[in-house]
Amino acid sequence: ITINMPRASSSFDHTFTYKFGNATGTIGSDLTTSKAWEVPLSLASQIPSGTSGSCTITCKTYNGSTLIGTKTVSLTVKVPSSVVPSISTITAAEAVSGLSAKFGAYIQGKSQAKVTINASGSYSSTIKAYKTTINGKSYTGSSFTSGVLTTSGTVTISTTVTDSRGRTATKSTTITVQAYTAPKITKFSVFRA
């Protein structure tokens, strides 16, 4: 933003400070007629559950070391759309006891996936919701056990997290499921012995 501060005398200069939530700071000192200021992105931490807030800017005008006057203005600042939560990892492991040791793979119709998601908010936001989809079924929470894996081949585990600002992030991983069908009797005969 550009702050304009016309002055009554060329001997006057200005000091600008800001306050946003509990954060305060100095924009500049010994300023003359205008000042370009980029709102610090770190201020987003003051509104972990919101996407905008009111910032107060105070101008103090001096003639040398003598304070001439003070003026305060407010403006609305917004958290950029680029500030979103993040998903660092999605890990999956065999949940059915004995299958991993015996086969070293996920088995169609037998295996279940134990899924753990590591996600975090951005600039003090917190993760409020998890939604993970596997084989068309949805699961919630940062850790869960899926139902039985009914398809073979490459299976996608897709997770979306929502933070306290209502913003989302999505990440996917895949696992490989080996095809399996149970044995069956297709024909038998009975005869006199």
mmCIF file of N, CA and C in Angstrom, residues 84-186:
data_model
loop_
_atom_site.group_PDB
_atom_site.id
_atom_site.type_symbol
_atom_site.label_atom_id
_atom_site.label_comp_id
_atom_site.label_asym_id
_atom_site.label_seq_id
_atom_site.Cartn_x
_atom_site.Cartn_y
_atom_site.Cartn_z
ATOM 1 N N VAL A 84 -2.232 -21.462 2.713
ATOM 2 C CA VAL A 84 -3.105 -22.630 2.862
ATOM 3 C C VAL A 84 -2.413 -23.645 3.771
ATOM 4 N N PRO A 85 -3.164 -24.601 4.298
ATOM 5 C CA PRO A 85 -2.526 -25.648 5.100
ATOM 6 C C PRO A 85 -1.653 -26.536 4.218
ATOM 7 N N SER A 86 -0.905 -27.420 4.840
ATOM 8 C CA SER A 86 -0.046 -28.326 4.073
ATOM 9 C C SER A 86 -0.154 -29.747 4.622
ATOM 10 N N ILE A 87 0.014 -30.702 3.722
ATOM 11 C CA ILE A 87 0.061 -32.119 4.091
ATOM 12 C C ILE A 87 1.474 -32.595 3.808
ATOM 13 N N SER A 88 2.188 -32.961 4.840
ATOM 14 C CA SER A 88 3.579 -33.372 4.645
ATOM 15 C C SER A 88 3.678 -34.824 4.194
ATOM 16 N N THR A 89 2.963 -35.713 4.850
ATOM 17 C CA THR A 89 3.055 -37.124 4.476
ATOM 18 C C THR A 89 1.714 -37.829 4.619
ATOM 19 N N ILE A 90 1.514 -38.832 3.779
ATOM 20 C CA ILE A 90 0.419 -39.798 3.924
ATOM 21 C C ILE A 90 1.082 -41.169 3.900
ATOM 22 N N THR A 91 1.005 -41.874 4.999
ATOM 23 C CA THR A 91 1.634 -43.199 5.061
ATOM 24 C C THR A 91 0.572 -44.271 5.219
ATOM 25 N N ALA A 92 0.831 -45.401 4.594
ATOM 26 C CA ALA A 92 -0.110 -46.526 4.669
ATOM 27 C C ALA A 92 0.659 -47.798 4.993
ATOM 28 N N ALA A 93 0.043 -48.658 5.790
ATOM 29 C CA ALA A 93 0.648 -49.939 6.159
ATOM 30 C C ALA A 93 -0.446 -50.995 6.251
ATOM 31 N N GLU A 94 -0.054 -52.245 6.074
ATOM 32 C CA GLU A 94 -1.002 -53.344 6.188
ATOM 33 C C GLU A 94 -1.585 -53.396 7.604
ATOM 34 N N ALA A 95 -2.898 -53.459 7.689
ATOM 35 C CA ALA A 95 -3.558 -53.462 8.995
ATOM 36 C C ALA A 95 -3.980 -54.851 9.452
ATOM 37 N N VAL A 96 -3.977 -55.821 8.535
ATOM 38 C CA VAL A 96 -4.407 -57.172 8.887
ATOM 39 C C VAL A 96 -3.193 -57.974 9.347
ATOM 40 N N SER A 97 -3.248 -58.452 10.549
ATOM 41 C CA SER A 97 -2.121 -59.166 11.146
ATOM 42 C C SER A 97 -1.713 -60.379 10.311
ATOM 43 N N GLY A 98 -0.413 -60.487 10.045
ATOM 44 C CA GLY A 98 0.132 -61.652 9.365
ATOM 45 C C GLY A 98 0.251 -61.540 7.860
ATOM 46 N N LEU A 99 -0.567 -60.714 7.233
ATOM 47 C CA LEU A 99 -0.540 -60.647 5.768
ATOM 48 C C LEU A 99 0.765 -60.055 5.243
ATOM 49 N N SER A 100 1.228 -58.980 5.884
ATOM 50 C CA SER A 100 2.446 -58.333 5.406
ATOM 51 C C SER A 100 3.638 -59.266 5.499
ATOM 52 N N ALA A 101 3.751 -59.990 6.622
ATOM 53 C CA ALA A 101 4.878 -60.912 6.794
ATOM 54 C C ALA A 101 4.797 -62.083 5.821
ATOM 55 N N LYS A 102 3.604 -62.520 5.508
ATOM 56 C CA LYS A 102 3.438 -63.709 4.664
ATOM 57 C C LYS A 102 3.567 -63.398 3.174
ATOM 58 N N PHE A 103 3.008 -62.253 2.759
ATOM 59 C CA PHE A 103 2.969 -61.950 1.330
ATOM 60 C C PHE A 103 3.829 -60.744 0.931
ATOM 61 N N GLY A 104 4.097 -59.840 1.871
ATOM 62 C CA GLY A 104 4.872 -58.642 1.537
ATOM 63 C C GLY A 104 4.153 -57.717 0.589
ATOM 64 N N ALA A 105 2.843 -57.788 0.552
ATOM 65 C CA ALA A 105 2.047 -56.963 -0.360
ATOM 66 C C ALA A 105 0.619 -56.881 0.152
ATOM 67 N N TYR A 106 -0.115 -55.893 -0.378
ATOM 68 C CA TYR A 106 -1.548 -55.811 -0.099
ATOM 69 C C TYR A 106 -2.263 -56.834 -0.980
ATOM 70 N N ILE A 107 -3.238 -57.523 -0.410
ATOM 71 C CA ILE A 107 -3.937 -58.587 -1.129
ATOM 72 C C ILE A 107 -5.405 -58.217 -1.297
ATOM 73 N N GLN A 108 -5.873 -58.280 -2.535
ATOM 74 C CA GLN A 108 -7.264 -57.948 -2.851
ATOM 75 C C GLN A 108 -8.228 -58.822 -2.059
ATOM 76 N N GLY A 109 -9.207 -58.160 -1.453
ATOM 77 C CA GLY A 109 -10.228 -58.879 -0.716
ATOM 78 C C GLY A 109 -9.805 -59.332 0.671
ATOM 79 N N LYS A 110 -8.555 -59.092 1.040
ATOM 80 C CA LYS A 110 -8.044 -59.515 2.348
ATOM 81 C C LYS A 110 -7.469 -58.355 3.153
ATOM 82 N N SER A 111 -6.695 -57.510 2.494
ATOM 83 C CA SER A 111 -5.949 -56.457 3.189
ATOM 84 C C SER A 111 -6.821 -55.270 3.572
ATOM 85 N N GLN A 112 -6.376 -54.579 4.615
ATOM 86 C CA GLN A 112 -6.891 -53.275 4.990
ATOM 87 C C GLN A 112 -5.694 -52.356 5.203
ATOM 88 N N ALA A 113 -5.875 -51.087 4.894
ATOM 89 C CA ALA A 113 -4.773 -50.129 5.019
ATOM 90 C C ALA A 113 -4.910 -49.300 6.294
ATOM 91 N N LYS A 114 -3.835 -49.248 7.070
ATOM 92 C CA LYS A 114 -3.753 -48.355 8.219
ATOM 93 C C LYS A 114 -3.094 -47.076 7.719
ATOM 94 N N VAL A 115 -3.859 -45.990 7.696
ATOM 95 C CA VAL A 115 -3.416 -44.731 7.093
ATOM 96 C C VAL A 115 -3.163 -43.688 8.177
ATOM 97 N N THR A 116 -2.030 -42.999 8.056
ATOM 98 C CA THR A 116 -1.679 -41.906 8.970
ATOM 99 C C THR A 116 -1.319 -40.674 8.152
ATOM 100 N N ILE A 117 -1.922 -39.545 8.512
ATOM 101 C CA ILE A 117 -1.729 -38.296 7.770
ATOM 102 C C ILE A 117 -1.073 -37.269 8.686
ATOM 103 N N ASN A 118 -0.010 -36.643 8.190
ATOM 104 C CA ASN A 118 0.634 -35.552 8.910
ATOM 105 C C ASN A 118 0.370 -34.254 8.159
ATOM 106 N N ALA A 119 -0.374 -33.359 8.805
ATOM 107 C CA ALA A 119 -0.731 -32.087 8.175
ATOM 108 C C ALA A 119 -0.593 -30.968 9.195
ATOM 109 N N SER A 120 -0.434 -29.759 8.694
ATOM 110 C CA SER A 120 -0.297 -28.606 9.591
ATOM 111 C C SER A 120 -0.919 -27.380 8.956
ATOM 112 N N GLY A 121 -1.317 -26.444 9.815
ATOM 113 C CA GLY A 121 -1.852 -25.179 9.335
ATOM 114 C C GLY A 121 -0.728 -24.240 8.942
ATOM 115 N N SER A 122 -1.109 -23.038 8.534
ATOM 116 C CA SER A 122 -0.136 -22.033 8.109
ATOM 117 C C SER A 122 -0.391 -20.731 8.849
ATOM 118 N N TYR A 123 0.686 -20.135 9.357
ATOM 119 C CA TYR A 123 0.572 -18.890 10.117
ATOM 120 C C TYR A 123 -0.494 -19.006 11.202
ATOM 121 N N SER A 124 -0.287 -19.983 12.071
ATOM 122 C CA SER A 124 -1.077 -20.209 13.292
ATOM 123 C C SER A 124 -2.442 -20.830 13.076
ATOM 124 N N SER A 125 -2.839 -21.117 11.855
ATOM 125 C CA SER A 125 -4.109 -21.825 11.669
ATOM 126 C C SER A 125 -3.933 -23.270 12.124
ATOM 127 N N THR A 126 -5.045 -23.932 12.393
ATOM 128 C CA THR A 126 -5.014 -25.322 12.830
ATOM 129 C C THR A 126 -5.870 -26.181 11.901
ATOM 130 N N ILE A 127 -5.559 -27.461 11.857
ATOM 131 C CA ILE A 127 -6.328 -28.376 11.013
ATOM 132 C C ILE A 127 -7.618 -28.744 11.731
ATOM 133 N N LYS A 128 -8.737 -28.509 11.059
ATOM 134 C CA LYS A 128 -10.049 -28.773 11.645
ATOM 135 C C LYS A 128 -10.718 -30.025 11.090
ATOM 136 N N ALA A 129 -10.358 -30.418 9.888
ATOM 137 C CA ALA A 129 -11.040 -31.577 9.291
ATOM 138 C C ALA A 129 -10.127 -32.312 8.324
ATOM 139 N N TYR A 130 -10.288 -33.627 8.307
ATOM 140 C CA TYR A 130 -9.583 -34.505 7.370
ATOM 141 C C TYR A 130 -10.636 -35.298 6.597
ATOM 142 N N LYS A 131 -10.406 -35.457 5.303
ATOM 143 C CA LYS A 131 -11.255 -36.328 4.501
ATOM 144 C C LYS A 131 -10.370 -37.107 3.535
ATOM 145 N N THR A 132 -10.418 -38.430 3.644
ATOM 146 C CA THR A 132 -9.592 -39.285 2.797
ATOM 147 C C THR A 132 -10.493 -40.250 2.035
ATOM 148 N N THR A 133 -10.197 -40.414 0.758
ATOM 149 C CA THR A 133 -10.986 -41.300 -0.088
ATOM 150 C C THR A 133 -10.120 -42.452 -0.585
ATOM 151 N N ILE A 134 -10.629 -43.672 -0.401
ATOM 152 C CA ILE A 134 -9.973 -44.885 -0.905
ATOM 153 C C ILE A 134 -11.051 -45.764 -1.524
ATOM 154 N N ASN A 135 -10.860 -46.136 -2.780
ATOM 155 C CA ASN A 135 -11.840 -46.994 -3.465
ATOM 156 C C ASN A 135 -13.257 -46.442 -3.374
ATOM 157 N N GLY A 136 -13.382 -45.115 -3.440
ATOM 158 C CA GLY A 136 -14.703 -44.502 -3.420
ATOM 159 C C GLY A 136 -15.320 -44.348 -2.047
ATOM 160 N N LYS A 137 -14.640 -44.822 -1.007
ATOM 161 C CA LYS A 137 -15.148 -44.688 0.358
ATOM 162 C C LYS A 137 -14.395 -43.586 1.079
ATOM 163 N N SER A 138 -15.108 -42.830 1.912
ATOM 164 C CA SER A 138 -14.516 -41.695 2.609
ATOM 165 C C SER A 138 -14.261 -42.019 4.078
ATOM 166 N N TYR A 139 -13.165 -41.472 4.584
ATOM 167 C CA TYR A 139 -12.774 -41.660 5.977
ATOM 168 C C TYR A 139 -12.369 -40.306 6.558
ATOM 169 N N THR A 140 -12.522 -40.168 7.872
ATOM 170 C CA THR A 140 -12.162 -38.921 8.541
ATOM 171 C C THR A 140 -11.079 -39.193 9.577
ATOM 172 N N GLY A 141 -10.441 -38.124 10.019
ATOM 173 C CA GLY A 141 -9.425 -38.241 11.049
ATOM 174 C C GLY A 141 -8.023 -38.329 10.469
ATOM 175 N N SER A 142 -7.031 -38.057 11.309
ATOM 176 C CA SER A 142 -5.643 -38.092 10.869
ATOM 177 C C SER A 142 -5.072 -39.501 10.862
ATOM 178 N N SER A 143 -5.802 -40.447 11.456
ATOM 179 C CA SER A 143 -5.366 -41.838 11.467
ATOM 180 C C SER A 143 -6.597 -42.736 11.470
ATOM 181 N N PHE A 144 -6.600 -43.732 10.608
ATOM 182 C CA PHE A 144 -7.762 -44.617 10.514
ATOM 183 C C PHE A 144 -7.364 -45.909 9.809
ATOM 184 N N THR A 145 -8.229 -46.901 9.899
ATOM 185 C CA THR A 145 -8.055 -48.157 9.178
ATOM 186 C C THR A 145 -9.156 -48.273 8.139
ATOM 187 N N SER A 146 -8.764 -48.517 6.910
ATOM 188 C CA SER A 146 -9.738 -48.595 5.830
ATOM 189 C C SER A 146 -10.523 -49.896 5.905
ATOM 190 N N GLY A 147 -11.555 -49.960 5.089
ATOM 191 C CA GLY A 147 -12.244 -51.221 4.906
ATOM 192 C C GLY A 147 -11.385 -52.155 4.070
ATOM 193 N N VAL A 148 -11.865 -53.351 3.805
ATOM 194 C CA VAL A 148 -11.127 -54.318 2.991
ATOM 195 C C VAL A 148 -10.932 -53.752 1.585
ATOM 196 N N LEU A 149 -9.711 -53.876 1.059
ATOM 197 C CA LEU A 149 -9.392 -53.361 -0.273
ATOM 198 C C LEU A 149 -9.956 -54.316 -1.320
ATOM 199 N N THR A 150 -10.946 -53.858 -2.049
ATOM 200 C CA THR A 150 -11.708 -54.748 -2.929
ATOM 201 C C THR A 150 -11.222 -54.750 -4.376
ATOM 202 N N THR A 151 -10.321 -53.838 -4.722
ATOM 203 C CA THR A 151 -9.822 -53.782 -6.095
ATOM 204 C C THR A 151 -8.328 -54.078 -6.112
ATOM 205 N N SER A 152 -7.838 -54.476 -7.276
ATOM 206 C CA SER A 152 -6.413 -54.754 -7.423
ATOM 207 C C SER A 152 -5.764 -53.689 -8.298
ATOM 208 N N GLY A 153 -4.436 -53.737 -8.364
ATOM 209 C CA GLY A 153 -3.699 -52.753 -9.145
ATOM 210 C C GLY A 153 -3.329 -51.547 -8.289
ATOM 211 N N THR A 154 -3.203 -50.411 -8.928
ATOM 212 C CA THR A 154 -2.829 -49.183 -8.233
ATOM 213 C C THR A 154 -4.059 -48.552 -7.584
ATOM 214 N N VAL A 155 -4.015 -48.375 -6.288
ATOM 215 C CA VAL A 155 -5.123 -47.768 -5.542
ATOM 216 C C VAL A 155 -4.660 -46.417 -4.995
ATOM 217 N N THR A 156 -5.437 -45.397 -5.263
ATOM 218 C CA THR A 156 -5.088 -44.038 -4.834
ATOM 219 C C THR A 156 -5.704 -43.724 -3.483
ATOM 220 N N ILE A 157 -4.878 -43.154 -2.615
ATOM 221 C CA ILE A 157 -5.339 -42.631 -1.327
ATOM 222 C C ILE A 157 -5.248 -41.117 -1.427
ATOM 223 N N SER A 158 -6.388 -40.445 -1.449
ATOM 224 C CA SER A 158 -6.438 -38.992 -1.641
ATOM 225 C C SER A 158 -6.991 -38.321 -0.388
ATOM 226 N N THR A 159 -6.236 -37.369 0.138
ATOM 227 C CA THR A 159 -6.618 -36.692 1.378
ATOM 228 C C THR A 159 -6.767 -35.189 1.157
ATOM 229 N N THR A 160 -7.841 -34.631 1.725
ATOM 230 C CA THR A 160 -8.046 -33.185 1.756
ATOM 231 C C THR A 160 -8.171 -32.748 3.205
ATOM 232 N N VAL A 161 -7.421 -31.722 3.582
ATOM 233 C CA VAL A 161 -7.518 -31.173 4.935
ATOM 234 C C VAL A 161 -8.077 -29.758 4.849
ATOM 235 N N THR A 162 -8.812 -29.373 5.883
ATOM 236 C CA THR A 162 -9.374 -28.025 5.981
ATOM 237 C C THR A 162 -8.882 -27.401 7.274
ATOM 238 N N ASP A 163 -8.390 -26.153 7.176
ATOM 239 C CA ASP A 163 -7.865 -25.513 8.383
ATOM 240 C C ASP A 163 -8.888 -24.559 8.994
ATOM 241 N N SER A 164 -8.479 -23.881 10.065
ATOM 242 C CA SER A 164 -9.384 -23.004 10.811
ATOM 243 C C SER A 164 -9.781 -21.760 10.023
ATOM 244 N N ARG A 165 -9.114 -21.478 8.915
ATOM 245 C CA ARG A 165 -9.526 -20.380 8.034
ATOM 246 C C ARG A 165 -10.504 -20.859 6.961
ATOM 247 N N GLY A 166 -10.766 -22.163 6.935
ATOM 248 C CA GLY A 166 -11.645 -22.715 5.914
ATOM 249 C C GLY A 166 -10.930 -22.999 4.611
ATOM 250 N N ARG A 167 -9.609 -22.927 4.622
ATOM 251 C CA ARG A 167 -8.847 -23.187 3.411
ATOM 252 C C ARG A 167 -8.389 -24.645 3.375
ATOM 253 N N THR A 168 -8.169 -25.146 2.162
ATOM 254 C CA THR A 168 -7.927 -26.578 2.003
ATOM 255 C C THR A 168 -6.611 -26.860 1.286
ATOM 256 N N ALA A 169 -6.153 -28.088 1.466
ATOM 257 C CA ALA A 169 -5.005 -28.614 0.722
ATOM 258 C C ALA A 169 -5.286 -30.092 0.446
ATOM 259 N N THR A 170 -4.797 -30.568 -0.682
ATOM 260 C CA THR A 170 -5.030 -31.949 -1.083
ATOM 261 C C THR A 170 -3.712 -32.612 -1.464
ATOM 262 N N LYS A 171 -3.575 -33.847 -1.077
ATOM 263 C CA LYS A 171 -2.378 -34.629 -1.426
ATOM 264 C C LYS A 171 -2.796 -36.076 -1.626
ATOM 265 N N SER A 172 -2.107 -36.766 -2.527
ATOM 266 C CA SER A 172 -2.439 -38.160 -2.811
ATOM 267 C C SER A 172 -1.194 -39.036 -2.770
ATOM 268 N N THR A 173 -1.416 -40.297 -2.491
ATOM 269 C CA THR A 173 -0.376 -41.310 -2.612
ATOM 270 C C THR A 173 -1.034 -42.564 -3.153
ATOM 271 N N THR A 174 -0.235 -43.523 -3.545
ATOM 272 C CA THR A 174 -0.797 -44.754 -4.105
ATOM 273 C C THR A 174 -0.191 -45.984 -3.424
ATOM 274 N N ILE A 175 -0.943 -47.049 -3.443
ATOM 275 C CA ILE A 175 -0.456 -48.356 -3.007
ATOM 276 C C ILE A 175 -0.798 -49.361 -4.100
ATOM 277 N N THR A 176 -0.071 -50.473 -4.125
ATOM 278 C CA THR A 176 -0.323 -51.517 -5.114
ATOM 279 C C THR A 176 -0.955 -52.724 -4.434
ATOM 280 N N VAL A 177 -2.084 -53.155 -4.959
ATOM 281 C CA VAL A 177 -2.822 -54.285 -4.392
ATOM 282 C C VAL A 177 -2.746 -55.454 -5.374
ATOM 283 N N GLN A 178 -2.266 -56.600 -4.868
ATOM 284 C CA GLN A 178 -2.158 -57.781 -5.721
ATOM 285 C C GLN A 178 -3.527 -58.449 -5.893
ATOM 286 N N ALA A 179 -3.810 -58.845 -7.120
ATOM 287 C CA ALA A 179 -5.089 -59.499 -7.414
ATOM 288 C C ALA A 179 -5.172 -60.856 -6.708
ATOM 289 N N TYR A 180 -6.348 -61.176 -6.237
ATOM 290 C CA TYR A 180 -6.547 -62.464 -5.548
ATOM 291 C C TYR A 180 -8.007 -62.878 -5.661
ATOM 292 N N THR A 181 -8.211 -64.138 -5.930
ATOM 293 C CA THR A 181 -9.553 -64.719 -5.843
ATOM 294 C C THR A 181 -9.446 -66.001 -5.030
ATOM 295 N N ALA A 182 -10.428 -66.254 -4.227
ATOM 296 C CA ALA A 182 -10.413 -67.461 -3.386
ATOM 297 C C ALA A 182 -10.525 -68.706 -4.256
ATOM 298 N N PRO A 183 -9.925 -69.809 -3.828
ATOM 299 C CA PRO A 183 -10.067 -71.048 -4.602
ATOM 300 C C PRO A 183 -11.524 -71.493 -4.621
ATOM 301 N N LYS A 184 -11.887 -72.224 -5.677
ATOM 302 C CA LYS A 184 -13.265 -72.705 -5.765
ATOM 303 C C LYS A 184 -13.287 -74.043 -6.496
ATOM 304 N N ILE A 185 -14.297 -74.816 -6.204
ATOM 305 C CA ILE A 185 -14.484 -76.108 -6.863
ATOM 306 C C ILE A 185 -15.395 -75.882 -8.067
ATOM 307 N N THR A 186 -14.895 -76.191 -9.225
ATOM 308 C CA THR A 186 -15.677 -75.974 -10.439
ATOM 309 C C THR A 186 -16.416 -77.232 -10.900
#
